[in-house]
mmCIF file of C-alpha atoms in Angstrom:
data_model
loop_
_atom_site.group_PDB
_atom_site.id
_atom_site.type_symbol
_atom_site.label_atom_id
_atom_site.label_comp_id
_atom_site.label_asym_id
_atom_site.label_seq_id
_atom_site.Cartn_x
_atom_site.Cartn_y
_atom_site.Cartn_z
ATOM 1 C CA UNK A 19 10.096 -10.469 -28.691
ATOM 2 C CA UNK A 20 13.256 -12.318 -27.635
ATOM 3 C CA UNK A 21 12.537 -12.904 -24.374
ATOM 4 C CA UNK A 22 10.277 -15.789 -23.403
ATOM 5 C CA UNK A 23 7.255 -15.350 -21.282
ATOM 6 C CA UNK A 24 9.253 -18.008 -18.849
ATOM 7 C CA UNK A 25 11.494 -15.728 -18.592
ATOM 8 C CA UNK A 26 9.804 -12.704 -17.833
ATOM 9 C CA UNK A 27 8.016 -14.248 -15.279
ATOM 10 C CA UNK A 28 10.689 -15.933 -13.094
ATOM 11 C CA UNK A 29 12.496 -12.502 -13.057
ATOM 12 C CA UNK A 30 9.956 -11.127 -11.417
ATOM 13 C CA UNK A 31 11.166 -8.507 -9.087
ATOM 14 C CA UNK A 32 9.847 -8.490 -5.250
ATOM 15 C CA UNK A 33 7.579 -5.839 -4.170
ATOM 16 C CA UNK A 34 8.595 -5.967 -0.320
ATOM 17 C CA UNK A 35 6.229 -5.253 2.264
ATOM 18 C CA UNK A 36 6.918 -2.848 4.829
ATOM 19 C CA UNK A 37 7.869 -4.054 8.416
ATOM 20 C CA UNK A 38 5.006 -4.299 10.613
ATOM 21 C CA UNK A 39 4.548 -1.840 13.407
ATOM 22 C CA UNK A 40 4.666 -2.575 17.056
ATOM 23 C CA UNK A 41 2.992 -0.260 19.619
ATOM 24 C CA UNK A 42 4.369 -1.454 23.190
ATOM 25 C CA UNK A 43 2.879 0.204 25.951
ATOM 26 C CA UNK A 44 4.892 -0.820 29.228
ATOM 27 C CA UNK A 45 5.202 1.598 32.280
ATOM 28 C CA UNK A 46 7.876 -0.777 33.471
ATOM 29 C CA UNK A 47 11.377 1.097 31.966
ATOM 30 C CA UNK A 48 12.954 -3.105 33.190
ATOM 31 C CA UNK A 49 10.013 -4.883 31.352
ATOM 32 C CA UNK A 50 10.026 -2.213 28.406
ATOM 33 C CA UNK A 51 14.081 -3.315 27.596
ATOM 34 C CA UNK A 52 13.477 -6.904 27.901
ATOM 35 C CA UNK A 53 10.544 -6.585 25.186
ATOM 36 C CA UNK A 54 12.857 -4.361 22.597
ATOM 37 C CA UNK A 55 15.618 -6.584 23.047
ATOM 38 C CA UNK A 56 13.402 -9.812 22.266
ATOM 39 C CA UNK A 57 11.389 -8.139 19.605
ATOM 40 C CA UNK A 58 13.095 -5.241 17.643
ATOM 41 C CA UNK A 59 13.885 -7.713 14.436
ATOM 42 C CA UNK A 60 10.555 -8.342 14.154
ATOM 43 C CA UNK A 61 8.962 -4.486 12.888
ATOM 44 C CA UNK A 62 9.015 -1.283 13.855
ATOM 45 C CA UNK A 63 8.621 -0.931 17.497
ATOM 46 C CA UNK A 64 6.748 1.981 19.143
ATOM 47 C CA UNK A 65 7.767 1.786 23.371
ATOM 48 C CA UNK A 66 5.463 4.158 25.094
ATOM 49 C CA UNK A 67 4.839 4.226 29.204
ATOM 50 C CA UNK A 68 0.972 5.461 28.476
ATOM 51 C CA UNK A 69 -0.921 5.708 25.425
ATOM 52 C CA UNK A 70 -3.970 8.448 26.119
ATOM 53 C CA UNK A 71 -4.230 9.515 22.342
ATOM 54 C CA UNK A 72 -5.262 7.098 19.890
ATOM 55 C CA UNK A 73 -3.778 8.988 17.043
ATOM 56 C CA UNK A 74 0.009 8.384 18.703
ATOM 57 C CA UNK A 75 -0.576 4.727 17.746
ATOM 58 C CA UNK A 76 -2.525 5.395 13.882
ATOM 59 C CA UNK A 77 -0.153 3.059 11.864
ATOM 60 C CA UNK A 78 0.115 0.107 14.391
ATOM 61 C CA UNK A 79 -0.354 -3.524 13.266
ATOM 62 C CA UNK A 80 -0.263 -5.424 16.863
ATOM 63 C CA UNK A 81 -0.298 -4.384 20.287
ATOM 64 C CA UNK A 82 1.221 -5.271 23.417
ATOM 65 C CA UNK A 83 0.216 -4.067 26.673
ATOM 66 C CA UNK A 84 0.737 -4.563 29.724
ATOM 67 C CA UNK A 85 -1.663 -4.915 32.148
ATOM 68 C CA UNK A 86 -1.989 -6.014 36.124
ATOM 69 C CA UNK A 87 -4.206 -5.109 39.058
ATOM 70 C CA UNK A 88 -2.439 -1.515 39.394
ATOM 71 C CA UNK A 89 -2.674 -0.815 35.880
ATOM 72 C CA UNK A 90 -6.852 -0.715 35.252
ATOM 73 C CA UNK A 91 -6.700 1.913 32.775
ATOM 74 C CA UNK A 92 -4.736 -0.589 30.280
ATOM 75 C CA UNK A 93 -7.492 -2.601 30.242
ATOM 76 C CA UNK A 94 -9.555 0.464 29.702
ATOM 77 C CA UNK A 95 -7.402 1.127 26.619
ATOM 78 C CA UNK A 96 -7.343 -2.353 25.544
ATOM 79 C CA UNK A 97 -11.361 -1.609 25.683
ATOM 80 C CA UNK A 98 -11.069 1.893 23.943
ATOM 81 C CA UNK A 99 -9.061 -0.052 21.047
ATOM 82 C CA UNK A 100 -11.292 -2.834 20.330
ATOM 83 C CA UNK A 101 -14.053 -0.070 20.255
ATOM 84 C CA UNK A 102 -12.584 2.128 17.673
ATOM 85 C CA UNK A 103 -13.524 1.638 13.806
ATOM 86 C CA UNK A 104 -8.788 2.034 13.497
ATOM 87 C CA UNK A 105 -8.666 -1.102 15.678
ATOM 88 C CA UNK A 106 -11.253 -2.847 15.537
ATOM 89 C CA UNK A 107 -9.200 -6.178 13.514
ATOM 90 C CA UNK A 108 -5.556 -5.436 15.401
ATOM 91 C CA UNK A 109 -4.431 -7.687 17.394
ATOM 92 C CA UNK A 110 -3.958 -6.862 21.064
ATOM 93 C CA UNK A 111 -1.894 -8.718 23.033
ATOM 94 C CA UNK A 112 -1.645 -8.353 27.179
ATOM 95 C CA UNK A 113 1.493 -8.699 29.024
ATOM 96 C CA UNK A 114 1.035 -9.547 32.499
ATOM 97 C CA UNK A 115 3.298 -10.679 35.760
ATOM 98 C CA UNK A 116 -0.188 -11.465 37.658
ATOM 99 C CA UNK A 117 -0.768 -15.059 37.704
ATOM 100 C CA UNK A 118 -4.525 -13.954 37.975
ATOM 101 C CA UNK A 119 -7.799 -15.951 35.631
ATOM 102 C CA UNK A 120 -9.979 -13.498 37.003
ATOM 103 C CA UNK A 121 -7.385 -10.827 35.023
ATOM 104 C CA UNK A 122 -6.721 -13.040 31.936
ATOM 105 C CA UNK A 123 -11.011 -13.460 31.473
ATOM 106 C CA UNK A 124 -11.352 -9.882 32.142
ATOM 107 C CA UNK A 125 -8.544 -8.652 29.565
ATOM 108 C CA UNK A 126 -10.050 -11.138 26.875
ATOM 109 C CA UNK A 127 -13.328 -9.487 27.912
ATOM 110 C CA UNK A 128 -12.208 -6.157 26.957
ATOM 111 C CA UNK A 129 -10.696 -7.016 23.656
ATOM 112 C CA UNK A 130 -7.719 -8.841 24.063
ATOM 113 C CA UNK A 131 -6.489 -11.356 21.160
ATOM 114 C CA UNK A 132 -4.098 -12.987 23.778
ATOM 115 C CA UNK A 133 -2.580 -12.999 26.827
ATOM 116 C CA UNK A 134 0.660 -14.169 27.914
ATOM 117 C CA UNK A 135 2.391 -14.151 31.232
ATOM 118 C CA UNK A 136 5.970 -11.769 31.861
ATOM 119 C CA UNK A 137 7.199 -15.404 33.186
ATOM 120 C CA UNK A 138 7.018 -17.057 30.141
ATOM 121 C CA UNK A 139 9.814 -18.444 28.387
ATOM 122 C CA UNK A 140 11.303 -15.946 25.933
ATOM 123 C CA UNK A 141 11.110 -18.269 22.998
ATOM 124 C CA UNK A 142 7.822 -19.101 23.923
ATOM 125 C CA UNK A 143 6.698 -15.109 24.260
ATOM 126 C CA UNK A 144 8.768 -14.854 20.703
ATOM 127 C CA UNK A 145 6.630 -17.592 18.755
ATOM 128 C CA UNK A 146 3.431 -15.961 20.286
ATOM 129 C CA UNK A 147 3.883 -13.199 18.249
ATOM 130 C CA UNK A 148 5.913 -14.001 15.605
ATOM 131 C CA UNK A 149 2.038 -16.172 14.961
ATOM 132 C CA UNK A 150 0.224 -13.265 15.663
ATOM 133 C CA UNK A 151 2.468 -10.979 12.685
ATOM 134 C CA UNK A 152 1.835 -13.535 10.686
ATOM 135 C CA UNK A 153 -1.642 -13.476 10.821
ATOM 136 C CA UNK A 154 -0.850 -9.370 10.389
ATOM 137 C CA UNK A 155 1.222 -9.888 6.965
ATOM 138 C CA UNK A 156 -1.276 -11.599 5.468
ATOM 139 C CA UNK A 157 -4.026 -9.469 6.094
ATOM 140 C CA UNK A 158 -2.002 -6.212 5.215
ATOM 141 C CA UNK A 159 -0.919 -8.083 1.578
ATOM 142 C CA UNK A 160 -4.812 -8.859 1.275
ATOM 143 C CA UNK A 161 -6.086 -5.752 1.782
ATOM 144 C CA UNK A 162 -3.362 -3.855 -0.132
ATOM 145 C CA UNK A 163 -2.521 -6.451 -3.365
ATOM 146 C CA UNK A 164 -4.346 -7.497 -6.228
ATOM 147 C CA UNK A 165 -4.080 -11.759 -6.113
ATOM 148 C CA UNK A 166 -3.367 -11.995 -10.119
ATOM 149 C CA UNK A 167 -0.957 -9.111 -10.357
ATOM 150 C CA UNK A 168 0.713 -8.394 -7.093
ATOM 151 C CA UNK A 169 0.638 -4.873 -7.316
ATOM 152 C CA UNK A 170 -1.428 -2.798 -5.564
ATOM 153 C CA UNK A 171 -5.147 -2.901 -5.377
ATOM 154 C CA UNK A 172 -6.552 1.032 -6.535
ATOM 155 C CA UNK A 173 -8.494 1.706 -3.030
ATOM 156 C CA UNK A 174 -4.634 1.117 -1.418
ATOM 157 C CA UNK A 175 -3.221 3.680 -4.124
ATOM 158 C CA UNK A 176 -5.763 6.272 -3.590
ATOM 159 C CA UNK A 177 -5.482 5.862 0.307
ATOM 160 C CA UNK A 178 -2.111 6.487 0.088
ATOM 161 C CA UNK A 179 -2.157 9.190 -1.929
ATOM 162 C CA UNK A 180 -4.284 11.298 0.082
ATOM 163 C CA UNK A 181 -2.180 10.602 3.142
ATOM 164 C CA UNK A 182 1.003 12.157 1.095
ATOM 165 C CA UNK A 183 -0.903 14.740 -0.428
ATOM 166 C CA UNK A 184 -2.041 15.464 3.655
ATOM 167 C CA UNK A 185 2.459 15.663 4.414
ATOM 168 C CA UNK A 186 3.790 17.041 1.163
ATOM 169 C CA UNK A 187 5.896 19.934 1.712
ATOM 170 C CA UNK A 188 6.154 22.763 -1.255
ATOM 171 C CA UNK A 189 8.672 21.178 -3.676
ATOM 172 C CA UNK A 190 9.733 22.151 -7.431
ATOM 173 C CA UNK A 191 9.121 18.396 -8.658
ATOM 174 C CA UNK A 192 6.057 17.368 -10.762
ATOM 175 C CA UNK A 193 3.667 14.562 -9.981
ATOM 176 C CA UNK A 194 3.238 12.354 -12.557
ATOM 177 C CA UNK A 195 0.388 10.098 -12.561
ATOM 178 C CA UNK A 196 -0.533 7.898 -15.653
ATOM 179 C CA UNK A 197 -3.507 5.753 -16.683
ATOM 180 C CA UNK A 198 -2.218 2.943 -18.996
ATOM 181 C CA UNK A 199 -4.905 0.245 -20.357
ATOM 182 C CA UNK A 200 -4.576 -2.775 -23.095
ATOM 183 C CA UNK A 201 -7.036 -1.780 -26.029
ATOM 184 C CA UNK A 202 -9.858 -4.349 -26.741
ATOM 185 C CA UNK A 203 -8.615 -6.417 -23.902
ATOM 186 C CA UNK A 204 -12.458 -7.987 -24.329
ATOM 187 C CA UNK A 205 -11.243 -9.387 -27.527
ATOM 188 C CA UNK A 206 -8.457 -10.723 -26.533
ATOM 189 C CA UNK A 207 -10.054 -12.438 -23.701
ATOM 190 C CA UNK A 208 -12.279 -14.007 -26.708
ATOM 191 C CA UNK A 209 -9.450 -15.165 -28.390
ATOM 192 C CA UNK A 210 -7.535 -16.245 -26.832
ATOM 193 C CA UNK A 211 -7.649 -18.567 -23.437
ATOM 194 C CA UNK A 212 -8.502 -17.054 -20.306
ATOM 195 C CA UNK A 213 -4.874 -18.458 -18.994
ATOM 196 C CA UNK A 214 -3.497 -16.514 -21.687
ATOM 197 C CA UNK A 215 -5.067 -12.838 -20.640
ATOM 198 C CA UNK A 216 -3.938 -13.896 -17.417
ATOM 199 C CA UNK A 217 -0.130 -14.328 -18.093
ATOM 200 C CA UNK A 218 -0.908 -11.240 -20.493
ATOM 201 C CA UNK A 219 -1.338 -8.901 -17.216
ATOM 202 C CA UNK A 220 0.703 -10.643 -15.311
ATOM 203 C CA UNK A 221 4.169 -9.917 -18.092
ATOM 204 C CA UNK A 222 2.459 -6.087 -18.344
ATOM 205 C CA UNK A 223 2.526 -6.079 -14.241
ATOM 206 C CA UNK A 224 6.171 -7.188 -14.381
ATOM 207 C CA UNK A 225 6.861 -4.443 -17.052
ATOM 208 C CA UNK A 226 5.219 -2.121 -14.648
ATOM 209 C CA UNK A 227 7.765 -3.590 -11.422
ATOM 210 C CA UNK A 228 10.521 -2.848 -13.125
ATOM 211 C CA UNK A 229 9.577 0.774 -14.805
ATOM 212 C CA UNK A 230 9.212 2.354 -11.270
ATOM 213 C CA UNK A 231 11.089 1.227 -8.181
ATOM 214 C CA UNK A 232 12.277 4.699 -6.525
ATOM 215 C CA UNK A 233 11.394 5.390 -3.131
ATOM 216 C CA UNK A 234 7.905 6.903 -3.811
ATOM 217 C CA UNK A 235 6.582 5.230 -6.796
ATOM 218 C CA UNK A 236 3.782 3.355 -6.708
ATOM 219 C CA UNK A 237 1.600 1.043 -9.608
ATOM 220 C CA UNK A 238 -1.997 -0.202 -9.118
ATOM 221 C CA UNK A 239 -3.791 -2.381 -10.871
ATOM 222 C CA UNK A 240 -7.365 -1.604 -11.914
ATOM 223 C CA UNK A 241 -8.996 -3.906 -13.676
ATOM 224 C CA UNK A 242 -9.469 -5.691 -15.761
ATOM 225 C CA UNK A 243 -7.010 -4.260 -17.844
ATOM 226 C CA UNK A 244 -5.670 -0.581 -16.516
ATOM 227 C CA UNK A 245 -2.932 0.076 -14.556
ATOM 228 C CA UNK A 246 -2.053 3.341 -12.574
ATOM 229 C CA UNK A 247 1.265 4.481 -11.821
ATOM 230 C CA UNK A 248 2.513 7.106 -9.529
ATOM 231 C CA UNK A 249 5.817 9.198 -9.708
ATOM 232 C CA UNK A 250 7.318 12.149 -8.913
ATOM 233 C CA UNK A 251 10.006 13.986 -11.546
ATOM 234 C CA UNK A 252 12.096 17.347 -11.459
ATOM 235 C CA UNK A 253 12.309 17.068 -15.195
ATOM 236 C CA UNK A 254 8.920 17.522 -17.004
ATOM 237 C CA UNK A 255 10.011 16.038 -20.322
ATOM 238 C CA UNK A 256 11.937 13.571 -19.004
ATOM 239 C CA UNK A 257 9.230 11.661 -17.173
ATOM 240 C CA UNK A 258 6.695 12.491 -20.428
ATOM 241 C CA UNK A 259 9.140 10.399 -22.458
ATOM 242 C CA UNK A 260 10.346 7.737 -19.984
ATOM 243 C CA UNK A 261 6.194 6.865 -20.002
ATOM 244 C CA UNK A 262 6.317 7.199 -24.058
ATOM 245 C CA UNK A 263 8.670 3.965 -23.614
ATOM 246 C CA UNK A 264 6.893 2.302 -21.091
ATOM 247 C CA UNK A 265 3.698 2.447 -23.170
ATOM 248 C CA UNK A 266 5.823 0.928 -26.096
ATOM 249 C CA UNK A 267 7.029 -1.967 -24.134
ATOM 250 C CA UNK A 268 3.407 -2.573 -23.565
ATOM 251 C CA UNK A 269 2.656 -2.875 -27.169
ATOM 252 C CA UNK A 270 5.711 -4.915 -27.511
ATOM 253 C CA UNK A 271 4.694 -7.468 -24.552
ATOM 254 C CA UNK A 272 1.205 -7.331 -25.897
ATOM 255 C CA UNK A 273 2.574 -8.074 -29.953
ATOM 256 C CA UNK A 274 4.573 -10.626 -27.933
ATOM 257 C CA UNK A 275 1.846 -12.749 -26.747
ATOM 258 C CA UNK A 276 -0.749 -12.696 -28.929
ATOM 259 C CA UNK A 277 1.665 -12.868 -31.987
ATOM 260 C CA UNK A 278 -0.180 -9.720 -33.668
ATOM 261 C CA UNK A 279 1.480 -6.758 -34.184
ATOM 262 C CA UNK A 280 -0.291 -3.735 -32.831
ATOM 263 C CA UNK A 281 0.820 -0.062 -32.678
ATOM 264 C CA UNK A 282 -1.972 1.282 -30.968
ATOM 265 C CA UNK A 283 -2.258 -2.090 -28.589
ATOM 266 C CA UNK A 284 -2.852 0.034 -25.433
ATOM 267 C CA UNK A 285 -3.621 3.722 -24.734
ATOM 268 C CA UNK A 286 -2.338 6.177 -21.844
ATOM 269 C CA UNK A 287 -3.257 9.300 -20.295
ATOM 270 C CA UNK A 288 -0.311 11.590 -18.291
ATOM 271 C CA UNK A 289 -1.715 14.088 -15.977
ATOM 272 C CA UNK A 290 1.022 16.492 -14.896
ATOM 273 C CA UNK A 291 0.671 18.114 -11.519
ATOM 274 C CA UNK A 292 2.641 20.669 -9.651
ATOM 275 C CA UNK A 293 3.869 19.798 -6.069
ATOM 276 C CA UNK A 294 3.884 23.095 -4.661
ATOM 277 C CA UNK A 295 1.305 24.021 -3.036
ATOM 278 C CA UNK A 296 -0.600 20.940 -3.089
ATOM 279 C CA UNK A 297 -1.950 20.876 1.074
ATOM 280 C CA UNK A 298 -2.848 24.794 0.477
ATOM 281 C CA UNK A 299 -5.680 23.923 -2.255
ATOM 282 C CA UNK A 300 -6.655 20.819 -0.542
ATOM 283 C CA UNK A 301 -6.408 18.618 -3.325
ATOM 284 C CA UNK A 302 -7.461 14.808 -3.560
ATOM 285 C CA UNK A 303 -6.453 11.552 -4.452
ATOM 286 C CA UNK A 304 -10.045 11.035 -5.812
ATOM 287 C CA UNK A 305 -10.230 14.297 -8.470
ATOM 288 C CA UNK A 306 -6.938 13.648 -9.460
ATOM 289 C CA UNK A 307 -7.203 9.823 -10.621
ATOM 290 C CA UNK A 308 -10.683 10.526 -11.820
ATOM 291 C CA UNK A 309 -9.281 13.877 -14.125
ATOM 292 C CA UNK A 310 -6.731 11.405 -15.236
ATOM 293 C CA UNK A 311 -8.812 8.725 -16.293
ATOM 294 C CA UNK A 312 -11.147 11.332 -18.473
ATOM 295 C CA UNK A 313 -8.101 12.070 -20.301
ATOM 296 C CA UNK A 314 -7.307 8.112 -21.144
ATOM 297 C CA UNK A 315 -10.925 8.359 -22.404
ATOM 298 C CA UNK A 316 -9.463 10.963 -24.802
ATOM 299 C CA UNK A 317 -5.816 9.255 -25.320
ATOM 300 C CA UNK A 318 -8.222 6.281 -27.068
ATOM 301 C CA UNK A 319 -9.655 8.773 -29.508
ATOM 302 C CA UNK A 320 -6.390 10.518 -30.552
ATOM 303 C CA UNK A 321 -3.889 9.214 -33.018
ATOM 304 C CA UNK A 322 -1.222 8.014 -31.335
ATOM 305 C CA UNK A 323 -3.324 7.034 -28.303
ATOM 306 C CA UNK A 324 -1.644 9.339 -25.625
ATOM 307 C CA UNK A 325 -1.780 12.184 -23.965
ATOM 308 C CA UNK A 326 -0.343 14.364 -21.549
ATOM 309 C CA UNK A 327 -1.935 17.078 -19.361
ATOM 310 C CA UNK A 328 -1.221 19.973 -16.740
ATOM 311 C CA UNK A 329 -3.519 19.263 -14.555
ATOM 312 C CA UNK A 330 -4.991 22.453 -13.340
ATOM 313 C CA UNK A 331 -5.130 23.143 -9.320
ATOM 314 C CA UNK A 332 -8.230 24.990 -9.197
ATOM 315 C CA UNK A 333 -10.258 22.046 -11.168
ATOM 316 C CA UNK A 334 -8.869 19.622 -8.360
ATOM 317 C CA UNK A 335 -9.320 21.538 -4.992
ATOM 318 C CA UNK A 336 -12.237 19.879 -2.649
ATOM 319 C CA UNK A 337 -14.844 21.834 -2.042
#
């Protein structure tokens, strides 16, 4: 290959995070301005007077409520958060104008990660939680990244494609997901130095980046040596050959580093399924990545180590 591992590696294209998401609950329409105005750079921002239902807030990463002596049932929610098995790790921060200890102890009491006073100095209410996102962003990248790869972990993957299975709408495009592994990765591991294997799926990662990067796509890492991709395509054929290439730039990234040429380097499995229709058999995330990785199984034992699949509805619906 002409292209140096160096260089592969610094060109690394970002996988950005999402902005964080800000539920505000502020009875106060005054109060509820100031906080948008201050705040609205920082994520997505949720301003609601109440909050009753849980399941209005499912996708928040911080809190801020207000509370005060008239408003007891914010500290009941604060409570009702801190409780729940959504919330349990968010951070909840209490906005008050009462310059009350009795209040502060009690909101900390109830669940509270902070409390800071309407008084306070803007900058100062700004830095509070621009510490507390912090703190948010890390534990979001955590939970959802791989540290050696930086793509996505496989529990993320599968999480996230139940909750789009749970919204898709009948469509005529085809979901495409694909198993793709490094043959005898064991081997290489023996080898060659374990720094090696690591730059190895780190290069294969960045060949991975830069394969899918439309609104939709997603790429998992699951180890030690498979990745799983996730795309959607009007054009059948298309997509079957677009992976054909991908799984040659493996072998040539693979040939690359370990200076051995290798035509049947890695091996990958293409399971075709419809989107229409999907939400009315009540298909999973699970029995479709598990269907595709019986047919990598197979894509090892066939000649040109891969294989494509129309994956059947009726195998995949949950029972």
């Amino acid at each position: 290959m002409s292209t140096s591992v160096e260089t592969m590696l610094s060109n690394k294209p970002s996988m950005e995070a999402p902005p964080p998401h800000i539920t505000i609950v502020e009875a106060d329409t005054k109060a509820l301005n100031f906080l948008c105005e201050q705040l609205g750079d920082l994520g997505d921002l949720s301003c609601l007077k109440s909050l009753h239902n849980l399941e209005d807030a499912i996708d928040s990463d911080l809190f801020i409520i207000s509370i005060g002596l008239d408003r007891p049932e914010n500290l009941a929610l604060c409570q009702q958060l801190r409780e729940s098995d959504e919330f349990r790790d968010t951070p909840i921060i209490c906005y008050t104008t009462a310059d009350n200890l009795a209040l502060e102890v009690q909101a900390m009491d109830k669940g509270a990660s902070d409390v800071i006073k309407k008084t306070s100095n803007p900058l100062r209410l700004r830095s509070r939680i621009e510490s507390r996102l912090r703190q948010v962003n890390e534990k979001i990248h955590s939970e959802k990244t791989d540290a050696l790869t930086g793509l996505y972990t496989e529990s993320y993957l599968r999480q996230s494609l139940n909750n789009s299975f749970q919204k898709t709408q009948p469509s005529s495009h085809n979901l495409m997901i694909s198993m793709i592994e490094v043959n005898n990765f064991d081997q290489i591991e023996a080898t060659f130095s374990q720094n090696l294997s690591n730059v190895l799926l780190q290069v294969l990662s960045d060949t991975m980046s830069r394969s899918f990067t439309r609104a939709g796509e997603m790429i998992a890492h699951n180890g030690p040596a498979r990745f799983i991709t996730v795309s959607y395509d009007l054009d059948k054929q298309r997509s079957i050959n677009y992976h054909r290439q991908l799984q040659s730039n493996f072998n040539q990234v693979i040939a690359g580093l370990t200076q051995q040429e290798n035509p049947s380097a890695s091996s990958m499995a293409l399971g075709v399924l419809p989107v229409a229709d999907i939400r009315d058999y009540k298909v999973n995330a699970d029995s479709v990545i598990d269907r595709v990785g019986d047919l990598l199984l197979q894509a090892k034992q066939s000649s040109d180590h891969f294989l494509v699949d129309q994956l059947e509805l009726k195998e995949l619906i949950t029972h």
